[in-house]
Every structure is written in structure tokens, then in C-alpha cells.
Amino acid sequence: MPVTKSDSALVLEGVSKSYNGVRALNDVSFQIPRGSIFGYIGPNGAGKTTTIKVIVGLIRDFEGEVRINGQRISELGTNAYLNLGYLPQDVGFQEWRTVNQMLTTFGRLSGISKTQIKTRIRDVLELVALHDVQDRKIVHLSGGMQQKLRLAQALLHEPELLVLDEPMSGLDPTSRYQVRSIIKNLSERGVTIFFSSHILGEVQDVATVIGILNKGVLMQVGTPQQIQDNFHVGNDIEVVVADSSPLCKGLDGIIGVEYVEHVSEKKLILHLKSNVDVDLIIRTSIERMLSEGCQIRNLNLVRPSLEEVYIKYVRGESE
């Protein structure tokens, strides 16, 4: 069933933004279903941060329309952001303060009452696995811990929509894993998450929906599988033969095979053209190899990675 605007936590329609006559965003439109994780991919300068600033209200002079939970932000003003949490790419803390002092200040600024603030601080620190550093000064926290603290402050007022700008940038592998786990946990609790990243593996592992942005233009939106299918990147066929078998020749003459890569004496990869009959090529390859006496140990269809698809998009190789 297609997602309607009423089912969406966030909708952008025809959003454009220019700086000194240069388009940073050009007619960007997408909608994010409630409870999903939307990964926003693009190289530096693609317009990701500009999109985020439009969504969170830091940029007001733009063309198009933005709805949060079905409500136009142009009509509601600051009230549209009551259920939104925002983690900027770069945010500084007063590092001489303790974790508890900082979160208390941010919580009060977010409208949380004095009677609720202690409970909320305890809950968000538990969620981001920082419950044991509540009284520690921020300056003594590691980079990964400070990033999780930034996430904690964005979650203090229990937002239904969470907007994260490069939340895993600069983190070590352990901290990236922890942040990914937190994002998945929040989604399971019903929080809708929009996050930008250039770390393709992180997006593919976490996001349920992906948008690819390049030079201000949204080039594709869909699940990782849909994006791979829609782009028509050619598949690969990996062939491994037995130790006693010769490596088969003549496979590059099969219609639909772009070229054959000889990886080793016993392994080769058939790189296929796009929009070809993969099953026919597999059958033809097997028949030809058997006719030449090749002993096939393994034949495997390899789909292109999201990274391969992304690289082709940003290089302008889409059809």
C-alpha cells in the first residue's frame, strides 16, 4: 500500500533554496513514513545540511512546502517543532559543566518541567549508555561519548521526529556501532528518524528508506533494494572451478557479458551489462563451461553494492 501524506511524519514538496543565485536545493520532494529510518546520502556540498536546516526551521526563506506530522510549518511557526529533536553536525557544549548540568539546562529550554527533568535525564542517559557519567565534566568525555551526549540532548523532550546531521561522523568503530544500535532502538519505539551521512555502509545497515542527493537534486528515493533495482546496475556472476579443472575461456563472447575479470587461476567474474536476461546468461555460461570440460565448484550471482550504485549516481552515470 502506498504511503500517503497523512501516514508521513515528514513531507517535503518542491523545496528549493538558492544562495546568491546558485541553487543549493532544486525541487526536492520526499515523504518519510512514521517510525521509519530515512538515510539521506550525498557528497559534501550536495545540499544535505541545507535540507536539514529547512526542516528544523533554521532556514525560512525557501520555495516549496514542508509538513511535520501533517502540519505546514509555514502556518504553525515554532509550534511545528515541538515534537522534533535535532542533532546538528557541529554543536559545542560548555565543557566545564557536568553532563547533568548541561542536560538540565537544555531540558528546561525545551520546556520540560522541574518535576520531570530528573526522570528524563535518567531515561535518556540510560538509552544512550551514559548513565554512569552523569556527574562527570564534559571535557573528560571521549569523542564518542560526547556524540552520544548530543544525541541525548536531542531526545530529552521525547520527540516523535528526530533529525540527525552526520551523527556518526568522526566516531570510532565501537561508537558507530553503538549509535547505530540506538537509532534502531528508537525506531522500534516508534520514533521517526531522518539522518544524513556519507558513510554508505552505515546507511545501508540502518536505513529502511534512502534518498540520494547530488548537486541539490534528489536523484532517487526507495529502499536499498529498490534503489539497486531501479538504477539497473549490471550484476556480476562469480565462477569458481575445481583445483583439477582448467579455467574456462570464451565466456566474454556470450551476449550480455560486458567483460570477464580473471581474479585468480581458479576464479573469474563475469561483469554483465544492464537490462539483460541474467538467467539466460547463467544457463549459457554453464552450458559452455560444461562443454569445455570445466568442473564448476561454485557459481554465484553477485548483486551490486549500494556503494557502487551511489558512485554511479554522483558521477552522473544514471540512465
Short mmCIF file of N, CA and C in Angstrom, two decimals, residues 87-196:
data_model
loop_
_atom_site.label_atom_id
_atom_site.label_comp_id
_atom_site.label_asym_id
_atom_site.label_seq_id
_atom_site.Cartn_x
_atom_site.Cartn_y
_atom_site.Cartn_z
N LEU A 87 19.90 17.08 16.03
CA LEU A 87 21.31 16.94 16.34
C LEU A 87 22.12 17.53 15.20
N PRO A 88 22.68 18.76 15.38
CA PRO A 88 23.49 19.37 14.32
C PRO A 88 24.79 18.58 14.12
N GLN A 89 25.43 18.81 12.99
CA GLN A 89 26.70 18.16 12.73
C GLN A 89 27.78 18.65 13.69
N ASP A 90 27.75 19.93 13.96
CA ASP A 90 28.72 20.51 14.90
C ASP A 90 27.95 21.28 15.97
N VAL A 91 28.05 20.82 17.19
CA VAL A 91 27.41 21.53 18.30
C VAL A 91 28.37 21.53 19.47
N GLY A 92 28.57 22.70 20.06
CA GLY A 92 29.51 22.82 21.16
C GLY A 92 28.80 22.87 22.51
N PHE A 93 29.47 22.31 23.51
CA PHE A 93 28.96 22.37 24.88
C PHE A 93 29.92 23.21 25.73
N GLN A 94 29.42 23.70 26.82
CA GLN A 94 30.29 24.33 27.82
C GLN A 94 30.97 23.19 28.58
N GLU A 95 32.19 22.86 28.14
CA GLU A 95 32.82 21.62 28.57
C GLU A 95 33.18 21.59 30.05
N TRP A 96 33.19 22.74 30.70
CA TRP A 96 33.50 22.76 32.13
C TRP A 96 32.31 22.33 32.97
N ARG A 97 31.12 22.19 32.33
CA ARG A 97 29.92 21.77 33.06
C ARG A 97 29.84 20.25 33.11
N THR A 98 29.05 19.74 34.04
CA THR A 98 28.84 18.29 34.09
C THR A 98 27.73 17.90 33.12
N VAL A 99 27.65 16.60 32.85
CA VAL A 99 26.61 16.08 31.96
C VAL A 99 25.24 16.45 32.50
N ASN A 100 25.03 16.30 33.80
CA ASN A 100 23.73 16.60 34.40
C ASN A 100 23.39 18.09 34.29
N GLN A 101 24.36 18.94 34.51
CA GLN A 101 24.12 20.39 34.42
C GLN A 101 23.74 20.78 32.99
N MET A 102 24.46 20.25 32.02
CA MET A 102 24.18 20.59 30.64
C MET A 102 22.78 20.12 30.22
N LEU A 103 22.44 18.88 30.56
CA LEU A 103 21.14 18.34 30.16
C LEU A 103 20.00 19.05 30.90
N THR A 104 20.25 19.46 32.12
CA THR A 104 19.22 20.21 32.86
C THR A 104 18.91 21.52 32.15
N THR A 105 19.96 22.22 31.72
CA THR A 105 19.76 23.49 31.01
C THR A 105 19.00 23.27 29.70
N PHE A 106 19.44 22.29 28.90
CA PHE A 106 18.77 22.02 27.63
C PHE A 106 17.33 21.55 27.85
N GLY A 107 17.12 20.78 28.89
CA GLY A 107 15.78 20.29 29.18
C GLY A 107 14.82 21.41 29.55
N ARG A 108 15.29 22.34 30.35
CA ARG A 108 14.45 23.47 30.74
C ARG A 108 14.15 24.35 29.53
N LEU A 109 15.17 24.54 28.64
CA LEU A 109 14.94 25.32 27.43
C LEU A 109 13.95 24.63 26.49
N SER A 110 13.84 23.31 26.59
CA SER A 110 12.91 22.55 25.75
C SER A 110 11.51 22.51 26.35
N GLY A 111 11.35 23.14 27.52
CA GLY A 111 10.02 23.20 28.12
C GLY A 111 9.71 22.07 29.08
N ILE A 112 10.70 21.28 29.46
CA ILE A 112 10.45 20.20 30.42
C ILE A 112 10.38 20.79 31.83
N SER A 113 9.40 20.37 32.59
CA SER A 113 9.18 20.93 33.93
C SER A 113 10.26 20.46 34.90
N LYS A 114 10.40 21.19 36.00
CA LYS A 114 11.38 20.83 37.03
C LYS A 114 11.10 19.45 37.61
N THR A 115 9.83 19.09 37.71
CA THR A 115 9.48 17.80 38.29
C THR A 115 9.79 16.63 37.35
N GLN A 116 9.87 16.90 36.06
CA GLN A 116 10.11 15.84 35.09
C GLN A 116 11.56 15.72 34.65
N ILE A 117 12.34 16.78 34.83
CA ILE A 117 13.66 16.84 34.22
C ILE A 117 14.60 15.75 34.72
N LYS A 118 14.57 15.44 36.02
CA LYS A 118 15.46 14.41 36.55
C LYS A 118 15.15 13.05 35.95
N THR A 119 13.86 12.75 35.83
CA THR A 119 13.46 11.47 35.25
C THR A 119 13.86 11.37 33.79
N ARG A 120 13.67 12.47 33.04
CA ARG A 120 14.01 12.46 31.62
C ARG A 120 15.53 12.31 31.43
N ILE A 121 16.31 13.00 32.25
CA ILE A 121 17.78 12.88 32.13
C ILE A 121 18.20 11.44 32.41
N ARG A 122 17.63 10.86 33.44
CA ARG A 122 17.97 9.46 33.76
C ARG A 122 17.62 8.54 32.60
N ASP A 123 16.44 8.75 32.00
CA ASP A 123 15.97 7.86 30.94
C ASP A 123 16.84 7.99 29.67
N VAL A 124 17.17 9.23 29.27
CA VAL A 124 17.94 9.37 28.03
C VAL A 124 19.38 8.92 28.22
N LEU A 125 19.94 9.12 29.39
CA LEU A 125 21.30 8.64 29.63
C LEU A 125 21.35 7.12 29.65
N GLU A 126 20.30 6.52 30.13
CA GLU A 126 20.21 5.06 30.10
C GLU A 126 20.12 4.58 28.66
N LEU A 127 19.34 5.28 27.87
CA LEU A 127 19.14 4.90 26.47
C LEU A 127 20.44 4.96 25.68
N VAL A 128 21.26 5.99 25.91
CA VAL A 128 22.49 6.15 25.14
C VAL A 128 23.71 5.58 25.87
N ALA A 129 23.46 4.82 26.94
CA ALA A 129 24.52 4.13 27.69
C ALA A 129 25.53 5.11 28.29
N LEU A 130 25.01 6.20 28.87
CA LEU A 130 25.86 7.16 29.57
C LEU A 130 25.40 7.36 31.01
N HIS A 131 24.67 6.40 31.54
CA HIS A 131 24.08 6.57 32.87
C HIS A 131 25.13 6.69 33.98
N ASP A 132 26.35 6.21 33.71
CA ASP A 132 27.38 6.22 34.75
C ASP A 132 28.28 7.46 34.70
N VAL A 133 27.97 8.41 33.80
CA VAL A 133 28.82 9.62 33.70
C VAL A 133 28.03 10.89 33.97
N GLN A 134 26.92 10.77 34.65
CA GLN A 134 26.04 11.92 34.85
C GLN A 134 26.73 13.07 35.57
N ASP A 135 27.63 12.77 36.49
CA ASP A 135 28.29 13.81 37.27
C ASP A 135 29.70 14.13 36.76
N ARG A 136 30.06 13.59 35.60
CA ARG A 136 31.38 13.84 35.04
C ARG A 136 31.35 15.11 34.19
N LYS A 137 32.45 15.86 34.20
CA LYS A 137 32.54 17.04 33.36
C LYS A 137 32.67 16.63 31.89
N ILE A 138 32.05 17.40 31.01
CA ILE A 138 32.02 17.06 29.60
C ILE A 138 33.42 17.00 29.00
N VAL A 139 34.32 17.84 29.47
CA VAL A 139 35.67 17.89 28.94
C VAL A 139 36.40 16.56 29.12
N HIS A 140 35.94 15.74 30.08
CA HIS A 140 36.60 14.47 30.35
C HIS A 140 35.95 13.30 29.59
N LEU A 141 34.98 13.59 28.74
CA LEU A 141 34.34 12.54 27.96
C LEU A 141 35.09 12.33 26.64
N SER A 142 35.07 11.10 26.15
CA SER A 142 35.67 10.81 24.85
C SER A 142 34.80 11.40 23.74
N GLY A 143 35.35 11.42 22.51
CA GLY A 143 34.58 11.94 21.38
C GLY A 143 33.30 11.17 21.14
N GLY A 144 33.38 9.86 21.27
CA GLY A 144 32.18 9.04 21.09
C GLY A 144 31.14 9.30 22.16
N MET A 145 31.59 9.48 23.39
CA MET A 145 30.67 9.76 24.49
C MET A 145 30.02 11.13 24.32
N GLN A 146 30.79 12.11 23.83
CA GLN A 146 30.21 13.44 23.61
C GLN A 146 29.16 13.40 22.50
N GLN A 147 29.39 12.58 21.48
CA GLN A 147 28.39 12.47 20.41
C GLN A 147 27.11 11.84 20.93
N LYS A 148 27.25 10.83 21.78
CA LYS A 148 26.05 10.22 22.37
C LYS A 148 25.36 11.20 23.32
N LEU A 149 26.12 12.06 23.95
CA LEU A 149 25.52 13.09 24.80
C LEU A 149 24.72 14.08 23.96
N ARG A 150 25.24 14.44 22.78
CA ARG A 150 24.50 15.31 21.86
C ARG A 150 23.18 14.66 21.46
N LEU A 151 23.23 13.35 21.23
CA LEU A 151 22.01 12.62 20.90
C LEU A 151 21.04 12.62 22.07
N ALA A 152 21.58 12.50 23.29
CA ALA A 152 20.73 12.52 24.49
C ALA A 152 19.99 13.84 24.62
N GLN A 153 20.68 14.96 24.35
CA GLN A 153 20.01 16.26 24.48
C GLN A 153 18.91 16.42 23.43
N ALA A 154 19.10 15.81 22.24
CA ALA A 154 18.07 15.90 21.20
C ALA A 154 16.84 15.07 21.55
N LEU A 155 17.02 14.11 22.47
CA LEU A 155 15.93 13.21 22.84
C LEU A 155 15.22 13.60 24.13
N LEU A 156 15.72 14.61 24.80
CA LEU A 156 15.22 14.96 26.13
C LEU A 156 13.71 15.18 26.16
N HIS A 157 13.18 15.88 25.17
CA HIS A 157 11.75 16.23 25.21
C HIS A 157 10.88 15.19 24.50
N GLU A 158 11.42 13.99 24.30
CA GLU A 158 10.69 12.86 23.71
C GLU A 158 10.08 13.20 22.35
N PRO A 159 10.90 13.61 21.39
CA PRO A 159 10.36 13.98 20.07
C PRO A 159 9.87 12.77 19.29
N GLU A 160 8.88 13.01 18.45
CA GLU A 160 8.38 11.96 17.57
C GLU A 160 9.20 11.88 16.29
N LEU A 161 9.87 12.99 15.94
CA LEU A 161 10.72 13.04 14.75
C LEU A 161 12.11 13.50 15.18
N LEU A 162 13.12 12.72 14.80
CA LEU A 162 14.49 13.03 15.17
C LEU A 162 15.30 13.28 13.90
N VAL A 163 15.94 14.45 13.83
CA VAL A 163 16.73 14.85 12.66
C VAL A 163 18.20 14.91 13.06
N LEU A 164 19.01 14.08 12.41
CA LEU A 164 20.42 13.94 12.78
C LEU A 164 21.30 14.28 11.58
N ASP A 165 22.20 15.22 11.75
CA ASP A 165 23.11 15.64 10.68
C ASP A 165 24.46 14.97 10.90
N GLU A 166 24.79 13.97 10.08
CA GLU A 166 26.05 13.22 10.17
C GLU A 166 26.30 12.72 11.60
N PRO A 167 25.39 11.93 12.17
CA PRO A 167 25.52 11.55 13.57
C PRO A 167 26.70 10.63 13.87
N MET A 168 27.25 9.96 12.84
CA MET A 168 28.34 9.02 13.09
C MET A 168 29.68 9.52 12.56
N SER A 169 29.72 10.77 12.12
CA SER A 169 30.94 11.33 11.56
C SER A 169 32.02 11.45 12.64
N GLY A 170 33.21 10.96 12.33
CA GLY A 170 34.34 11.08 13.24
C GLY A 170 34.36 10.10 14.39
N LEU A 171 33.43 9.16 14.43
CA LEU A 171 33.38 8.19 15.53
C LEU A 171 34.23 6.97 15.22
N ASP A 172 34.76 6.34 16.26
CA ASP A 172 35.49 5.09 16.08
C ASP A 172 34.48 3.97 15.83
N PRO A 173 34.93 2.81 15.36
CA PRO A 173 34.00 1.72 15.01
C PRO A 173 33.07 1.32 16.15
N THR A 174 33.58 1.29 17.38
CA THR A 174 32.73 0.90 18.51
C THR A 174 31.62 1.92 18.74
N SER A 175 31.96 3.21 18.69
CA SER A 175 30.96 4.26 18.90
C SER A 175 29.95 4.28 17.76
N ARG A 176 30.40 4.04 16.51
CA ARG A 176 29.45 3.98 15.39
C ARG A 176 28.46 2.85 15.58
N TYR A 177 28.95 1.73 16.03
CA TYR A 177 28.07 0.59 16.29
C TYR A 177 27.04 0.94 17.36
N GLN A 178 27.49 1.62 18.41
CA GLN A 178 26.58 1.99 19.50
C GLN A 178 25.51 2.97 19.02
N VAL A 179 25.92 3.97 18.22
CA VAL A 179 24.96 4.95 17.71
C VAL A 179 23.96 4.28 16.76
N ARG A 180 24.45 3.37 15.91
CA ARG A 180 23.54 2.63 15.03
C ARG A 180 22.51 1.86 15.84
N SER A 181 22.96 1.22 16.90
CA SER A 181 22.05 0.45 17.75
C SER A 181 21.01 1.35 18.41
N ILE A 182 21.42 2.53 18.83
CA ILE A 182 20.50 3.48 19.45
C ILE A 182 19.44 3.92 18.43
N ILE A 183 19.87 4.21 17.20
CA ILE A 183 18.93 4.63 16.16
C ILE A 183 17.90 3.54 15.89
N LYS A 184 18.36 2.29 15.79
CA LYS A 184 17.43 1.18 15.56
C LYS A 184 16.47 1.02 16.73
N ASN A 185 17.00 1.17 17.95
CA ASN A 185 16.16 1.06 19.14
C ASN A 185 15.08 2.13 19.15
N LEU A 186 15.43 3.35 18.79
CA LEU A 186 14.46 4.44 18.76
C LEU A 186 13.37 4.17 17.72
N SER A 187 13.77 3.66 16.58
CA SER A 187 12.79 3.34 15.53
C SER A 187 11.81 2.28 16.01
N GLU A 188 12.32 1.29 16.72
CA GLU A 188 11.44 0.24 17.26
C GLU A 188 10.45 0.80 18.27
N ARG A 189 10.81 1.92 18.89
CA ARG A 189 9.91 2.57 19.85
C ARG A 189 8.92 3.51 19.16
N GLY A 190 9.02 3.62 17.83
CA GLY A 190 8.07 4.44 17.08
C GLY A 190 8.57 5.81 16.69
N VAL A 191 9.83 6.14 17.02
CA VAL A 191 10.39 7.44 16.64
C VAL A 191 10.77 7.41 15.15
N THR A 192 10.40 8.44 14.42
CA THR A 192 10.80 8.57 13.02
C THR A 192 12.14 9.28 12.97
N ILE A 193 13.07 8.73 12.18
CA ILE A 193 14.44 9.26 12.19
C ILE A 193 14.88 9.62 10.79
N PHE A 194 15.36 10.85 10.65
CA PHE A 194 15.97 11.34 9.41
C PHE A 194 17.43 11.60 9.72
N PHE A 195 18.34 10.92 9.02
CA PHE A 195 19.75 11.20 9.27
C PHE A 195 20.53 11.25 7.97
N SER A 196 21.45 12.21 7.93
CA SER A 196 22.30 12.36 6.76
C SER A 196 23.63 11.68 7.02
#
